[in-house]
Amino acid sequence: MNSLVNLKNTCEDFEVEFEIIPCDENSTSIDSRRIEIQDGLNDIDIRFDEINKLVAELNSEIDRLTNQADGIDYMVAVGSGIIAGLIDIIFVGEFSLEKANEWGDEKANNIVVKMAQKKGYEGEDLYGAVKHLEKEFPIAADKATNAFGGGLQHHLRDFSHHPTIVGLFFSFLTQFTRKAYGTDTAGIFKIVELQEDDFVLIGKNFPEKITFGVVNWIFHLISDMAGSSSSVLQGKVGTGIPGPIVSFLKEISVLPIFKSMNKDGYKEFSVWISKLFNGTLLGQRDENGKLIPLKFDLRTEMGIAHQLKQQAIPVIINECIVRGFYFIRRLCIELKQNQIRSIHDLKNINWKNTLPFKNRTVIRMLTISTGTFTAMDLADAAIHSAIKSGGINPVFLSNMLLRVNFVGVGRFAIAVGTDVGMGIKKGAKQNQRMALYSEMLNLSNAKVFYKQADMWISAETTEKTINDAYNKIEETTIFFIESYEANRKSLENIGSFKDGIDENNETLVDEITEILKWG
């Protein structure tokens, strides 16, 4: 055991040396307390390392969520928005449901003919193609046509004629239940029992059920896109089938939340959907007051999707300009900062800093550019609408909406939402970092307390050991004094014993004298 204090004293050529060592009393208790302190300090150090790693990750995330755009970035963003706005004004033009319907009708006819040709049809006319697909791919739900409103309504009311997941589900369900599913005239969910004569289109085993419920369903809907063969033969547009949007609206119309009824006992929401599909809702009257219907079926939705793709062109151009500029500029900054001189030096580039995705700087640039683009688009729409409407009047708003680039408006809304969302996330990350800093401060205080406890344990042990040492020194000093006095008296009494010594041991006095002389 290591000594605490070493003392050495000399008194008249007599040396006394003291070594003070820690007292063993309660040593087990003290050692256990010191082990606890050391364990606590180790735990604090481990937690410090964990917090430092978490803080480093938070700093990186906060940096990503911080807008670091400067004046050049803002100027390029505004310029990109102006360019995209000019492209939209000059090349995209006005949104038209009539044009969408015409384009979708032509596209649907081409799809029907091509699919029929792939399935063995050798002609090129639409009537023959529809006739061929109707013959080759019938479905059981067609047997319930009259129950769902006849030729003009059953494509909307019969869920098996919906080109959606719900439509596929009910087509497949029909194969197992021998029932058709849809809504009645009032918009109430309806189940129709198929007759025994209709079971020829019900699969007898699972592979047949897949064929009738899935394969036939797909190609039958393709033939219905252009209407029935009889309507095509008469040169009519035909009923067609509802698109995904109308199908979804019709499917949710049976839910209990849509229970508002009109005076005739029909669901108001269901009536509105029927008018939308039949064309009476969006149709306009000619100069003679005759209603010209504008159907909102799959063909119209296809045309709308086509027009939205055209509207997306300036939005995509704006996106490419902003993100491309961000990448090129940040790459140049990385090349300059890392002093890239050769291809081999490219490994030193932090490519993460150049990526134009998932950081608030590029999102802020896109917010500004899409905002500029949307402002130009709305201004152009308002000007054209005022000219076309002859000023601000009831038709001004409807004409204005036809020229609004909804894809651009949607992209602006997404950019703003993303920017704001990143700001909220940044605040949350900063709060987390502050909480970790607070924990580090508390851990530092705890570490000080552990150190103080260890110091007091050492002080307590040292004090007790020194007190014990002083007691031993005092006892030893008293013993030394008493021994010295006894020796002195013994030396003084030696003379009285001289005669006896000379008589019994003549050489003893000489020997003692010799010892004292050399001692």
Short mmCIF file of C-alpha atoms in Angstrom, two decimals:
data_model
loop_
_atom_site.label_atom_id
_atom_site.label_comp_id
_atom_site.label_asym_id
_atom_site.label_seq_id
_atom_site.Cartn_x
_atom_site.Cartn_y
_atom_site.Cartn_z
CA MET A 1 0.00 0.00 0.00
CA ASN A 2 1.43 3.45 -0.90
CA SER A 3 2.49 5.66 2.03
CA LEU A 4 0.86 9.05 2.52
CA VAL A 5 3.64 10.76 4.59
CA ASN A 6 7.28 9.87 5.44
CA LEU A 7 8.75 11.51 8.64
CA LYS A 8 12.33 11.28 9.88
CA ASN A 9 13.67 12.81 13.16
CA THR A 10 17.16 12.82 14.78
CA CYS A 11 17.75 13.44 18.44
CA GLU A 12 21.37 13.45 19.74
CA ASP A 13 22.57 11.03 17.08
CA PHE A 14 19.39 8.96 17.52
CA GLU A 15 17.25 8.70 14.36
CA VAL A 16 13.52 7.95 14.40
CA GLU A 17 11.66 7.40 11.05
CA PHE A 18 7.85 7.30 10.65
CA GLU A 19 5.95 6.11 7.53
CA ILE A 20 2.23 7.05 7.37
CA ILE A 21 0.07 4.64 5.30
CA PRO A 22 -3.73 4.68 4.78
CA CYS A 23 -5.69 3.07 7.55
CA ASP A 24 -7.38 -0.23 6.67
CA GLU A 25 -10.41 0.56 8.83
CA ASN A 26 -13.60 0.76 6.71
CA SER A 27 -11.39 0.26 3.61
CA THR A 28 -13.98 -2.03 2.02
CA SER A 29 -16.67 0.64 2.32
CA ILE A 30 -14.38 3.32 0.91
CA ASP A 31 -13.30 1.12 -2.02
CA SER A 32 -16.91 0.35 -2.89
CA ARG A 33 -17.78 4.05 -2.81
CA ARG A 34 -14.86 4.82 -5.10
CA ILE A 35 -15.92 2.04 -7.49
CA GLU A 36 -19.41 3.54 -7.63
CA ILE A 37 -17.93 6.95 -8.37
CA GLN A 38 -15.74 5.55 -11.15
CA ASP A 39 -18.69 3.68 -12.66
CA GLY A 40 -20.72 6.89 -12.60
CA LEU A 41 -17.91 8.80 -14.32
CA ASN A 42 -17.62 6.08 -16.99
CA ASP A 43 -21.37 6.21 -17.63
CA ILE A 44 -21.18 9.98 -18.01
CA ASP A 45 -18.31 9.69 -20.52
CA ILE A 46 -20.24 7.09 -22.56
CA ARG A 47 -23.34 9.30 -22.62
CA PHE A 48 -21.16 12.28 -23.62
CA ASP A 49 -19.93 10.33 -26.67
CA GLU A 50 -23.50 9.37 -27.61
CA ILE A 51 -24.71 12.97 -27.30
CA ASN A 52 -21.82 14.28 -29.41
CA LYS A 53 -22.78 11.86 -32.20
CA LEU A 54 -26.45 12.87 -31.97
CA VAL A 55 -25.53 16.55 -32.02
CA ALA A 56 -23.35 16.01 -35.11
CA GLU A 57 -26.28 14.31 -36.88
CA LEU A 58 -28.65 17.10 -35.83
CA ASN A 59 -26.22 19.75 -37.05
CA SER A 60 -26.08 18.06 -40.45
CA GLU A 61 -29.88 17.82 -40.59
CA ILE A 62 -30.34 21.44 -39.46
CA ASP A 63 -27.89 22.55 -42.13
CA ARG A 64 -29.98 20.68 -44.75
CA LEU A 65 -33.15 22.33 -43.46
CA THR A 66 -31.62 25.82 -43.50
CA ASN A 67 -32.10 28.09 -46.49
CA GLN A 68 -28.66 29.19 -47.67
CA ALA A 69 -29.68 30.80 -50.96
CA ASP A 70 -28.12 34.14 -51.84
CA GLY A 71 -28.97 36.92 -54.27
CA ILE A 72 -27.71 35.01 -57.31
CA ASP A 73 -29.87 32.01 -56.46
CA TYR A 74 -32.92 34.25 -56.06
CA MET A 75 -32.30 36.04 -59.37
CA VAL A 76 -31.98 32.74 -61.23
CA ALA A 77 -35.17 31.45 -59.57
CA VAL A 78 -37.13 34.53 -60.62
CA GLY A 79 -35.69 34.35 -64.14
CA SER A 80 -36.60 30.68 -64.44
CA GLY A 81 -40.17 31.43 -63.34
CA ILE A 82 -40.45 34.18 -65.97
CA ILE A 83 -39.17 31.86 -68.73
CA ALA A 84 -41.61 29.13 -67.73
CA GLY A 85 -44.44 31.66 -67.57
CA LEU A 86 -43.72 32.90 -71.10
CA ILE A 87 -43.66 29.32 -72.42
CA ASP A 88 -47.01 28.68 -70.75
CA ILE A 89 -48.57 31.87 -72.16
CA ILE A 90 -47.30 31.35 -75.71
CA PHE A 91 -47.50 27.59 -76.23
CA VAL A 92 -49.92 26.02 -73.74
CA GLY A 93 -52.94 28.23 -74.16
CA GLU A 94 -56.46 27.65 -72.88
CA PHE A 95 -57.80 24.56 -71.18
CA SER A 96 -60.80 23.12 -73.05
CA LEU A 97 -63.04 20.25 -72.05
CA GLU A 98 -64.35 20.07 -75.61
CA LYS A 99 -60.83 19.59 -76.97
CA ALA A 100 -60.12 17.09 -74.20
CA ASN A 101 -63.22 15.11 -75.15
CA GLU A 102 -62.33 15.14 -78.85
CA TRP A 103 -58.74 14.07 -78.21
CA GLY A 104 -59.82 11.36 -75.77
CA ASP A 105 -62.46 10.04 -78.17
CA GLU A 106 -59.94 9.69 -80.97
CA LYS A 107 -57.36 8.12 -78.67
CA ALA A 108 -59.90 5.63 -77.26
CA ASN A 109 -60.99 4.58 -80.76
CA ASN A 110 -57.37 3.91 -81.73
CA ILE A 111 -56.80 1.86 -78.57
CA VAL A 112 -59.91 -0.26 -79.19
CA VAL A 113 -58.92 -1.01 -82.80
CA LYS A 114 -55.32 -1.90 -81.90
CA MET A 115 -56.34 -4.18 -79.01
CA ALA A 116 -58.92 -5.92 -81.20
CA GLN A 117 -56.27 -6.50 -83.88
CA LYS A 118 -53.98 -8.05 -81.25
CA LYS A 119 -56.83 -10.40 -80.36
CA GLY A 120 -57.46 -11.67 -83.88
CA TYR A 121 -59.47 -8.89 -85.53
CA GLU A 122 -58.26 -8.40 -89.10
CA GLY A 123 -60.17 -5.23 -89.99
CA GLU A 124 -59.40 -1.58 -89.25
CA ASP A 125 -62.83 -0.03 -88.62
CA LEU A 126 -64.06 0.80 -85.11
CA TYR A 127 -67.41 -0.98 -85.42
CA GLY A 128 -65.80 -4.31 -86.28
CA ALA A 129 -63.24 -3.92 -83.52
CA VAL A 130 -65.89 -3.25 -80.85
CA LYS A 131 -68.04 -6.09 -82.18
CA HIS A 132 -65.07 -8.48 -82.07
CA LEU A 133 -64.15 -7.61 -78.45
CA GLU A 134 -67.78 -7.80 -77.30
CA LYS A 135 -68.05 -11.30 -78.78
CA GLU A 136 -64.70 -12.58 -77.52
CA PHE A 137 -64.77 -11.08 -74.01
CA PRO A 138 -68.29 -10.96 -72.50
CA ILE A 139 -68.78 -10.56 -68.74
CA ALA A 140 -71.53 -11.89 -66.48
CA ALA A 141 -72.48 -8.43 -65.13
CA ASP A 142 -73.77 -7.44 -68.59
CA LYS A 143 -76.69 -9.80 -67.96
CA ALA A 144 -77.89 -7.34 -65.28
CA THR A 145 -77.93 -4.36 -67.68
CA ASN A 146 -81.65 -3.65 -67.27
CA ALA A 147 -81.43 -3.91 -63.48
CA PHE A 148 -78.88 -1.10 -63.46
CA GLY A 149 -80.71 1.34 -65.75
CA GLY A 150 -80.25 -0.02 -69.26
CA GLY A 151 -77.69 0.93 -71.89
CA LEU A 152 -77.39 4.60 -70.87
CA GLN A 153 -76.81 4.08 -67.15
CA HIS A 154 -75.53 0.59 -66.34
CA HIS A 155 -71.88 1.43 -67.12
CA LEU A 156 -72.00 4.01 -64.32
CA ARG A 157 -74.23 2.19 -61.83
CA ASP A 158 -72.74 -1.29 -62.26
CA PHE A 159 -69.44 -1.31 -60.35
CA SER A 160 -68.11 -4.11 -62.57
CA HIS A 161 -67.86 -1.55 -65.40
CA HIS A 162 -65.56 0.75 -63.43
CA PRO A 163 -61.88 0.73 -64.53
CA THR A 164 -60.68 0.77 -60.93
CA ILE A 165 -59.51 -1.65 -58.24
CA VAL A 166 -63.06 -1.60 -56.88
CA GLY A 167 -64.40 -2.54 -60.30
CA LEU A 168 -61.96 -5.45 -60.56
CA PHE A 169 -62.90 -6.58 -57.05
CA PHE A 170 -66.62 -6.71 -57.83
CA SER A 171 -66.02 -8.41 -61.17
CA PHE A 172 -64.04 -11.10 -59.37
CA LEU A 173 -66.64 -11.26 -56.58
CA THR A 174 -69.36 -11.94 -59.14
CA GLN A 175 -67.54 -15.14 -60.12
CA PHE A 176 -67.92 -16.52 -56.58
CA THR A 177 -71.31 -15.12 -55.55
CA ARG A 178 -73.15 -15.11 -58.91
CA LYS A 179 -74.36 -11.60 -58.11
CA ALA A 180 -73.77 -8.18 -59.65
CA TYR A 181 -73.15 -5.10 -57.52
CA GLY A 182 -73.86 -1.41 -58.03
CA THR A 183 -76.45 1.25 -57.19
CA ASP A 184 -80.09 1.75 -57.98
CA THR A 185 -81.68 4.86 -59.49
CA ALA A 186 -81.71 6.64 -56.12
CA GLY A 187 -77.99 5.94 -55.55
CA ILE A 188 -78.51 3.21 -52.92
CA PHE A 189 -76.16 0.20 -52.99
CA LYS A 190 -77.83 -2.64 -54.85
CA ILE A 191 -77.14 -6.36 -55.30
CA VAL A 192 -78.64 -8.17 -58.31
CA GLU A 193 -79.03 -11.96 -58.42
CA LEU A 194 -77.98 -13.40 -61.79
CA GLN A 195 -80.29 -15.90 -63.46
CA GLU A 196 -79.29 -19.50 -63.96
CA ASP A 197 -79.08 -18.96 -67.70
CA ASP A 198 -76.37 -16.37 -67.07
CA PHE A 199 -74.07 -18.83 -65.27
CA VAL A 200 -72.36 -19.70 -68.56
CA LEU A 201 -70.08 -16.71 -67.88
CA ILE A 202 -69.33 -17.89 -64.32
CA GLY A 203 -66.14 -19.95 -64.05
CA LYS A 204 -66.52 -23.56 -62.95
CA ASN A 205 -63.06 -23.63 -61.37
CA PHE A 206 -60.52 -21.09 -60.16
CA PRO A 207 -58.62 -20.67 -63.47
CA GLU A 208 -61.94 -20.06 -65.29
CA LYS A 209 -62.99 -17.56 -62.64
CA ILE A 210 -59.69 -15.70 -63.21
CA THR A 211 -60.34 -15.72 -66.97
CA PHE A 212 -63.92 -14.44 -66.74
CA GLY A 213 -63.39 -12.15 -63.75
CA VAL A 214 -60.08 -10.56 -64.74
CA VAL A 215 -59.05 -11.18 -68.37
CA ASN A 216 -62.51 -10.83 -69.89
CA TRP A 217 -63.19 -7.84 -67.61
CA ILE A 218 -60.13 -5.95 -68.92
CA PHE A 219 -60.84 -6.45 -72.62
CA HIS A 220 -64.58 -5.93 -72.21
CA LEU A 221 -63.92 -2.50 -70.65
CA ILE A 222 -61.60 -1.69 -73.55
CA SER A 223 -64.42 -2.40 -76.01
CA ASP A 224 -66.85 -0.30 -73.91
CA MET A 225 -64.49 2.69 -74.01
CA ALA A 226 -65.86 3.60 -77.43
CA GLY A 227 -69.45 2.65 -76.63
CA SER A 228 -71.44 -0.33 -77.82
CA SER A 229 -71.16 -1.69 -81.37
CA SER A 230 -74.74 -0.61 -82.12
CA SER A 231 -74.06 3.02 -81.17
CA VAL A 232 -70.86 3.01 -83.24
CA LEU A 233 -72.77 1.60 -86.21
CA GLN A 234 -75.24 4.49 -85.90
CA GLY A 235 -72.39 7.01 -85.85
CA LYS A 236 -73.00 8.01 -82.26
CA VAL A 237 -70.39 8.67 -79.61
CA GLY A 238 -71.85 5.98 -77.39
CA THR A 239 -72.17 5.75 -73.63
CA GLY A 240 -68.60 4.77 -72.90
CA ILE A 241 -67.43 3.92 -69.40
CA PRO A 242 -66.73 6.23 -66.46
CA GLY A 243 -63.10 7.18 -65.91
CA PRO A 244 -61.21 6.63 -62.64
CA ILE A 245 -62.36 9.97 -61.19
CA VAL A 246 -66.09 9.50 -61.89
CA SER A 247 -65.87 5.82 -60.91
CA PHE A 248 -64.32 6.73 -57.57
CA LEU A 249 -67.00 9.36 -56.92
CA LYS A 250 -69.76 6.89 -57.76
CA GLU A 251 -68.26 4.21 -55.54
CA ILE A 252 -67.98 6.46 -52.48
CA SER A 253 -71.48 7.88 -53.09
CA VAL A 254 -72.96 4.73 -51.51
CA LEU A 255 -71.25 5.47 -48.18
CA PRO A 256 -73.49 6.53 -45.30
CA ILE A 257 -71.92 10.02 -45.14
CA PHE A 258 -73.59 10.89 -48.45
CA LYS A 259 -77.20 10.58 -47.30
CA SER A 260 -78.64 13.94 -48.32
CA MET A 261 -81.78 13.33 -50.43
CA ASN A 262 -83.54 15.66 -52.85
CA LYS A 263 -87.30 16.11 -53.01
CA ASP A 264 -87.65 13.13 -55.39
CA GLY A 265 -85.96 10.74 -52.95
CA TYR A 266 -82.65 10.53 -54.81
CA LYS A 267 -79.22 11.07 -53.29
CA GLU A 268 -78.13 14.57 -54.33
CA PHE A 269 -74.49 13.54 -54.69
CA SER A 270 -75.44 10.55 -56.83
CA VAL A 271 -77.63 12.73 -59.06
CA TRP A 272 -74.76 15.18 -59.52
CA ILE A 273 -72.43 12.33 -60.58
CA SER A 274 -74.99 11.03 -63.06
CA LYS A 275 -75.37 14.48 -64.62
CA LEU A 276 -71.58 14.78 -64.84
CA PHE A 277 -71.27 11.39 -66.59
CA ASN A 278 -74.24 11.92 -68.92
CA GLY A 279 -73.03 15.36 -70.03
CA THR A 280 -75.95 17.46 -68.79
CA LEU A 281 -73.93 19.07 -65.99
CA LEU A 282 -71.15 20.52 -68.19
CA GLY A 283 -73.19 20.77 -71.39
CA GLN A 284 -74.02 24.17 -72.90
CA ARG A 285 -77.05 25.33 -74.84
CA ASP A 286 -76.79 26.59 -78.39
CA GLU A 287 -78.39 29.73 -79.74
CA ASN A 288 -81.67 27.86 -80.08
CA GLY A 289 -81.63 26.80 -76.44
CA LYS A 290 -80.89 23.17 -77.24
CA LEU A 291 -78.61 21.45 -74.75
CA ILE A 292 -75.36 20.16 -76.23
CA PRO A 293 -74.16 17.56 -73.72
CA LEU A 294 -70.50 17.29 -72.75
CA LYS A 295 -69.89 13.81 -71.34
CA PHE A 296 -67.31 13.36 -68.61
CA ASP A 297 -66.38 9.73 -69.21
CA LEU A 298 -63.07 7.90 -69.56
CA ARG A 299 -62.42 9.53 -72.94
CA THR A 300 -62.78 13.00 -71.44
CA GLU A 301 -60.53 12.10 -68.52
CA MET A 302 -57.92 10.84 -70.98
CA GLY A 303 -58.11 14.15 -72.82
CA ILE A 304 -57.83 16.10 -69.57
CA ALA A 305 -54.75 14.07 -68.66
CA HIS A 306 -53.30 14.94 -72.09
CA GLN A 307 -53.92 18.66 -71.54
CA LEU A 308 -52.46 18.46 -68.05
CA LYS A 309 -49.33 16.92 -69.58
CA GLN A 310 -49.10 19.95 -71.85
CA GLN A 311 -49.51 22.21 -68.84
CA ALA A 312 -46.75 20.26 -67.12
CA ILE A 313 -44.19 21.14 -69.83
CA PRO A 314 -43.37 24.67 -68.57
CA VAL A 315 -43.44 23.38 -64.98
CA ILE A 316 -40.89 20.69 -65.86
CA ILE A 317 -38.73 23.22 -67.71
CA ASN A 318 -38.74 25.47 -64.65
CA GLU A 319 -37.82 22.51 -62.46
CA CYS A 320 -34.89 21.58 -64.70
CA ILE A 321 -33.53 25.15 -64.85
CA VAL A 322 -33.59 25.67 -61.09
CA ARG A 323 -32.24 22.26 -60.11
CA GLY A 324 -29.65 22.32 -62.92
CA PHE A 325 -28.34 25.73 -61.87
CA TYR A 326 -28.18 24.65 -58.24
CA PHE A 327 -26.13 21.56 -59.14
CA ILE A 328 -23.70 23.38 -61.45
CA ARG A 329 -23.10 26.27 -59.05
CA ARG A 330 -22.56 24.04 -56.01
CA LEU A 331 -20.26 21.80 -58.06
CA CYS A 332 -18.13 24.82 -59.02
CA ILE A 333 -17.95 25.84 -55.35
CA GLU A 334 -16.81 22.34 -54.39
CA LEU A 335 -14.18 22.32 -57.16
CA LYS A 336 -12.81 25.65 -55.95
CA GLN A 337 -12.83 24.85 -52.23
CA ASN A 338 -11.16 21.45 -52.67
CA GLN A 339 -8.67 22.75 -55.26
CA ILE A 340 -9.49 20.05 -57.79
CA ARG A 341 -6.65 19.85 -60.33
CA SER A 342 -7.20 16.43 -61.89
CA ILE A 343 -9.73 13.66 -62.26
CA HIS A 344 -8.16 11.83 -59.33
CA ASP A 345 -8.97 14.78 -57.08
CA LEU A 346 -12.69 14.38 -57.73
CA LYS A 347 -12.84 11.87 -54.89
CA ASN A 348 -12.37 14.79 -52.49
CA ILE A 349 -15.66 16.40 -53.55
CA ASN A 350 -18.57 16.12 -51.13
CA TRP A 351 -21.18 15.22 -53.72
CA LYS A 352 -23.91 15.45 -51.10
CA ASN A 353 -23.52 19.24 -51.14
CA THR A 354 -24.16 19.37 -54.89
CA LEU A 355 -27.34 17.28 -55.08
CA PRO A 356 -30.35 19.50 -55.96
CA PHE A 357 -32.76 17.48 -53.86
CA LYS A 358 -34.05 17.32 -50.29
CA ASN A 359 -32.52 20.54 -49.03
CA ARG A 360 -34.24 23.80 -48.17
CA THR A 361 -32.08 25.99 -50.40
CA VAL A 362 -33.28 24.40 -53.63
CA ILE A 363 -36.83 24.17 -52.23
CA ARG A 364 -36.79 27.92 -51.51
CA MET A 365 -35.56 28.58 -55.06
CA LEU A 366 -38.39 26.43 -56.43
CA THR A 367 -40.90 28.23 -54.23
CA ILE A 368 -39.81 31.57 -55.69
CA SER A 369 -39.65 30.32 -59.28
CA THR A 370 -43.03 28.53 -59.19
CA GLY A 371 -44.53 31.54 -57.40
CA THR A 372 -43.26 33.82 -60.18
CA PHE A 373 -44.58 31.42 -62.81
CA THR A 374 -48.00 31.18 -61.13
CA ALA A 375 -48.24 34.97 -60.77
CA MET A 376 -47.58 35.42 -64.51
CA ASP A 377 -50.04 32.64 -65.37
CA LEU A 378 -52.83 34.14 -63.25
CA ALA A 379 -52.18 37.63 -64.63
CA ASP A 380 -52.35 36.28 -68.21
CA ALA A 381 -55.54 34.35 -67.39
CA ALA A 382 -57.18 37.44 -65.87
CA ILE A 383 -56.28 39.63 -68.86
CA HIS A 384 -57.54 37.13 -71.45
CA SER A 385 -60.69 36.47 -69.41
CA ALA A 386 -61.45 40.21 -69.13
CA ILE A 387 -61.03 40.61 -72.88
CA LYS A 388 -63.08 37.53 -73.71
CA SER A 389 -65.83 38.34 -71.18
CA GLY A 390 -65.97 42.04 -71.98
CA GLY A 391 -64.93 43.04 -68.46
CA ILE A 392 -65.64 41.79 -64.97
CA ASN A 393 -68.93 39.90 -65.15
CA PRO A 394 -70.42 36.53 -64.06
CA VAL A 395 -68.54 34.57 -66.76
CA PHE A 396 -65.21 36.26 -66.01
CA LEU A 397 -64.17 33.71 -63.38
CA SER A 398 -65.15 30.66 -65.43
CA ASN A 399 -63.23 31.97 -68.47
CA MET A 400 -60.26 32.76 -66.26
CA LEU A 401 -60.15 29.25 -64.83
CA LEU A 402 -59.88 27.83 -68.35
CA ARG A 403 -56.50 29.56 -68.82
CA VAL A 404 -55.06 28.77 -65.39
CA ASN A 405 -52.20 26.28 -65.39
CA PHE A 406 -53.41 23.98 -62.62
CA VAL A 407 -50.23 21.90 -62.72
CA GLY A 408 -48.22 25.05 -62.02
CA VAL A 409 -50.56 26.09 -59.21
CA GLY A 410 -50.30 22.61 -57.71
CA ARG A 411 -46.49 22.65 -57.96
CA PHE A 412 -46.38 26.06 -56.26
CA ALA A 413 -48.59 24.76 -53.45
CA ILE A 414 -46.35 21.73 -53.00
CA ALA A 415 -43.22 23.93 -52.95
CA VAL A 416 -44.71 26.25 -50.33
CA GLY A 417 -45.89 23.30 -48.24
CA THR A 418 -42.47 21.63 -48.44
CA ASP A 419 -40.69 24.89 -47.56
CA VAL A 420 -42.93 25.51 -44.55
CA GLY A 421 -42.67 21.85 -43.51
CA MET A 422 -38.87 22.03 -43.59
CA GLY A 423 -39.02 25.15 -41.42
CA ILE A 424 -41.14 23.31 -38.87
CA LYS A 425 -38.78 20.33 -38.92
CA LYS A 426 -35.80 22.63 -38.48
CA GLY A 427 -37.39 24.16 -35.37
CA ALA A 428 -38.04 20.69 -33.97
CA LYS A 429 -34.43 19.63 -34.65
CA GLN A 430 -33.12 22.79 -32.98
CA ASN A 431 -35.25 22.04 -29.92
CA GLN A 432 -33.81 18.53 -29.83
CA ARG A 433 -30.29 19.93 -30.02
CA MET A 434 -31.01 22.37 -27.18
CA ALA A 435 -32.33 19.48 -25.09
CA LEU A 436 -29.11 17.54 -25.73
CA TYR A 437 -26.99 20.57 -24.83
CA SER A 438 -28.99 20.90 -21.61
CA GLU A 439 -28.37 17.24 -20.86
CA MET A 440 -24.63 17.74 -21.48
CA LEU A 441 -24.63 20.60 -18.98
CA ASN A 442 -26.36 18.45 -16.39
CA LEU A 443 -23.88 15.65 -17.04
CA SER A 444 -20.98 18.09 -16.58
CA ASN A 445 -22.44 19.16 -13.24
CA ALA A 446 -22.84 15.52 -12.23
CA LYS A 447 -19.21 14.88 -13.19
CA VAL A 448 -18.10 17.75 -10.94
CA PHE A 449 -20.13 16.31 -8.07
CA TYR A 450 -18.54 12.88 -8.58
CA LYS A 451 -15.08 14.47 -8.53
CA GLN A 452 -15.93 16.39 -5.37
CA ALA A 453 -17.20 13.20 -3.70
CA ASP A 454 -13.96 11.43 -4.56
CA MET A 455 -11.98 14.36 -3.16
CA TRP A 456 -13.88 14.31 0.12
CA ILE A 457 -13.41 10.55 0.45
CA SER A 458 -9.66 11.08 0.00
CA ALA A 459 -9.70 13.96 2.48
CA GLU A 460 -11.61 11.90 5.01
CA THR A 461 -9.18 8.98 4.68
CA THR A 462 -6.12 11.23 4.82
CA GLU A 463 -7.36 13.09 7.90
CA LYS A 464 -7.97 9.88 9.82
CA THR A 465 -4.60 8.44 8.81
CA ILE A 466 -2.72 11.61 9.79
CA ASN A 467 -4.49 11.74 13.17
CA ASP A 468 -3.56 8.12 13.83
CA ALA A 469 0.01 8.88 12.81
CA TYR A 470 0.28 11.81 15.18
CA ASN A 471 -1.01 9.62 18.03
CA LYS A 472 1.62 7.00 17.24
CA ILE A 473 4.31 9.73 17.05
CA GLU A 474 3.26 11.01 20.45
CA GLU A 475 3.31 7.52 22.00
CA THR A 476 6.68 6.78 20.41
CA THR A 477 8.15 10.08 21.61
CA ILE A 478 7.03 9.41 25.19
CA PHE A 479 8.50 5.90 25.01
CA PHE A 480 11.72 7.34 23.57
CA ILE A 481 11.99 9.92 26.38
CA GLU A 482 11.31 7.35 29.10
CA SER A 483 13.84 4.95 27.58
CA TYR A 484 16.44 7.68 27.25
CA GLU A 485 15.97 8.73 30.90
CA ALA A 486 16.26 5.14 32.07
CA ASN A 487 19.47 4.70 30.09
CA ARG A 488 20.93 7.91 31.52
CA LYS A 489 20.19 6.84 35.11
CA SER A 490 21.65 3.44 34.39
CA LEU A 491 24.86 5.07 33.18
CA GLU A 492 25.01 7.27 36.27
CA ASN A 493 24.66 4.22 38.53
CA ILE A 494 27.41 2.30 36.82
CA GLY A 495 30.07 3.98 39.11
CA SER A 496 28.54 2.59 42.28
CA PHE A 497 29.00 -0.88 40.89
CA LYS A 498 32.70 -0.35 39.98
CA ASP A 499 34.18 -2.19 43.04
CA GLY A 500 32.03 -5.22 42.43
CA ILE A 501 32.81 -5.17 38.71
CA ASP A 502 36.56 -4.97 39.36
CA GLU A 503 36.31 -7.85 41.79
CA ASN A 504 34.23 -10.14 39.59
CA ASN A 505 35.05 -8.93 36.00
CA GLU A 506 38.27 -6.93 35.69
CA THR A 507 37.97 -6.22 31.95
CA LEU A 508 34.26 -5.12 31.89
CA VAL A 509 34.92 -1.40 32.53
CA ASP A 510 37.50 -1.26 29.77
CA GLU A 511 35.12 -2.96 27.32
CA ILE A 512 32.22 -0.58 28.13
CA THR A 513 34.56 2.39 27.78
CA GLU A 514 35.66 1.13 24.39
CA ILE A 515 32.03 0.65 23.23
CA LEU A 516 30.99 4.13 24.34
CA LYS A 517 34.04 5.64 22.64
CA TRP A 518 33.19 4.11 19.24
CA GLY A 519 29.41 4.37 19.58
#
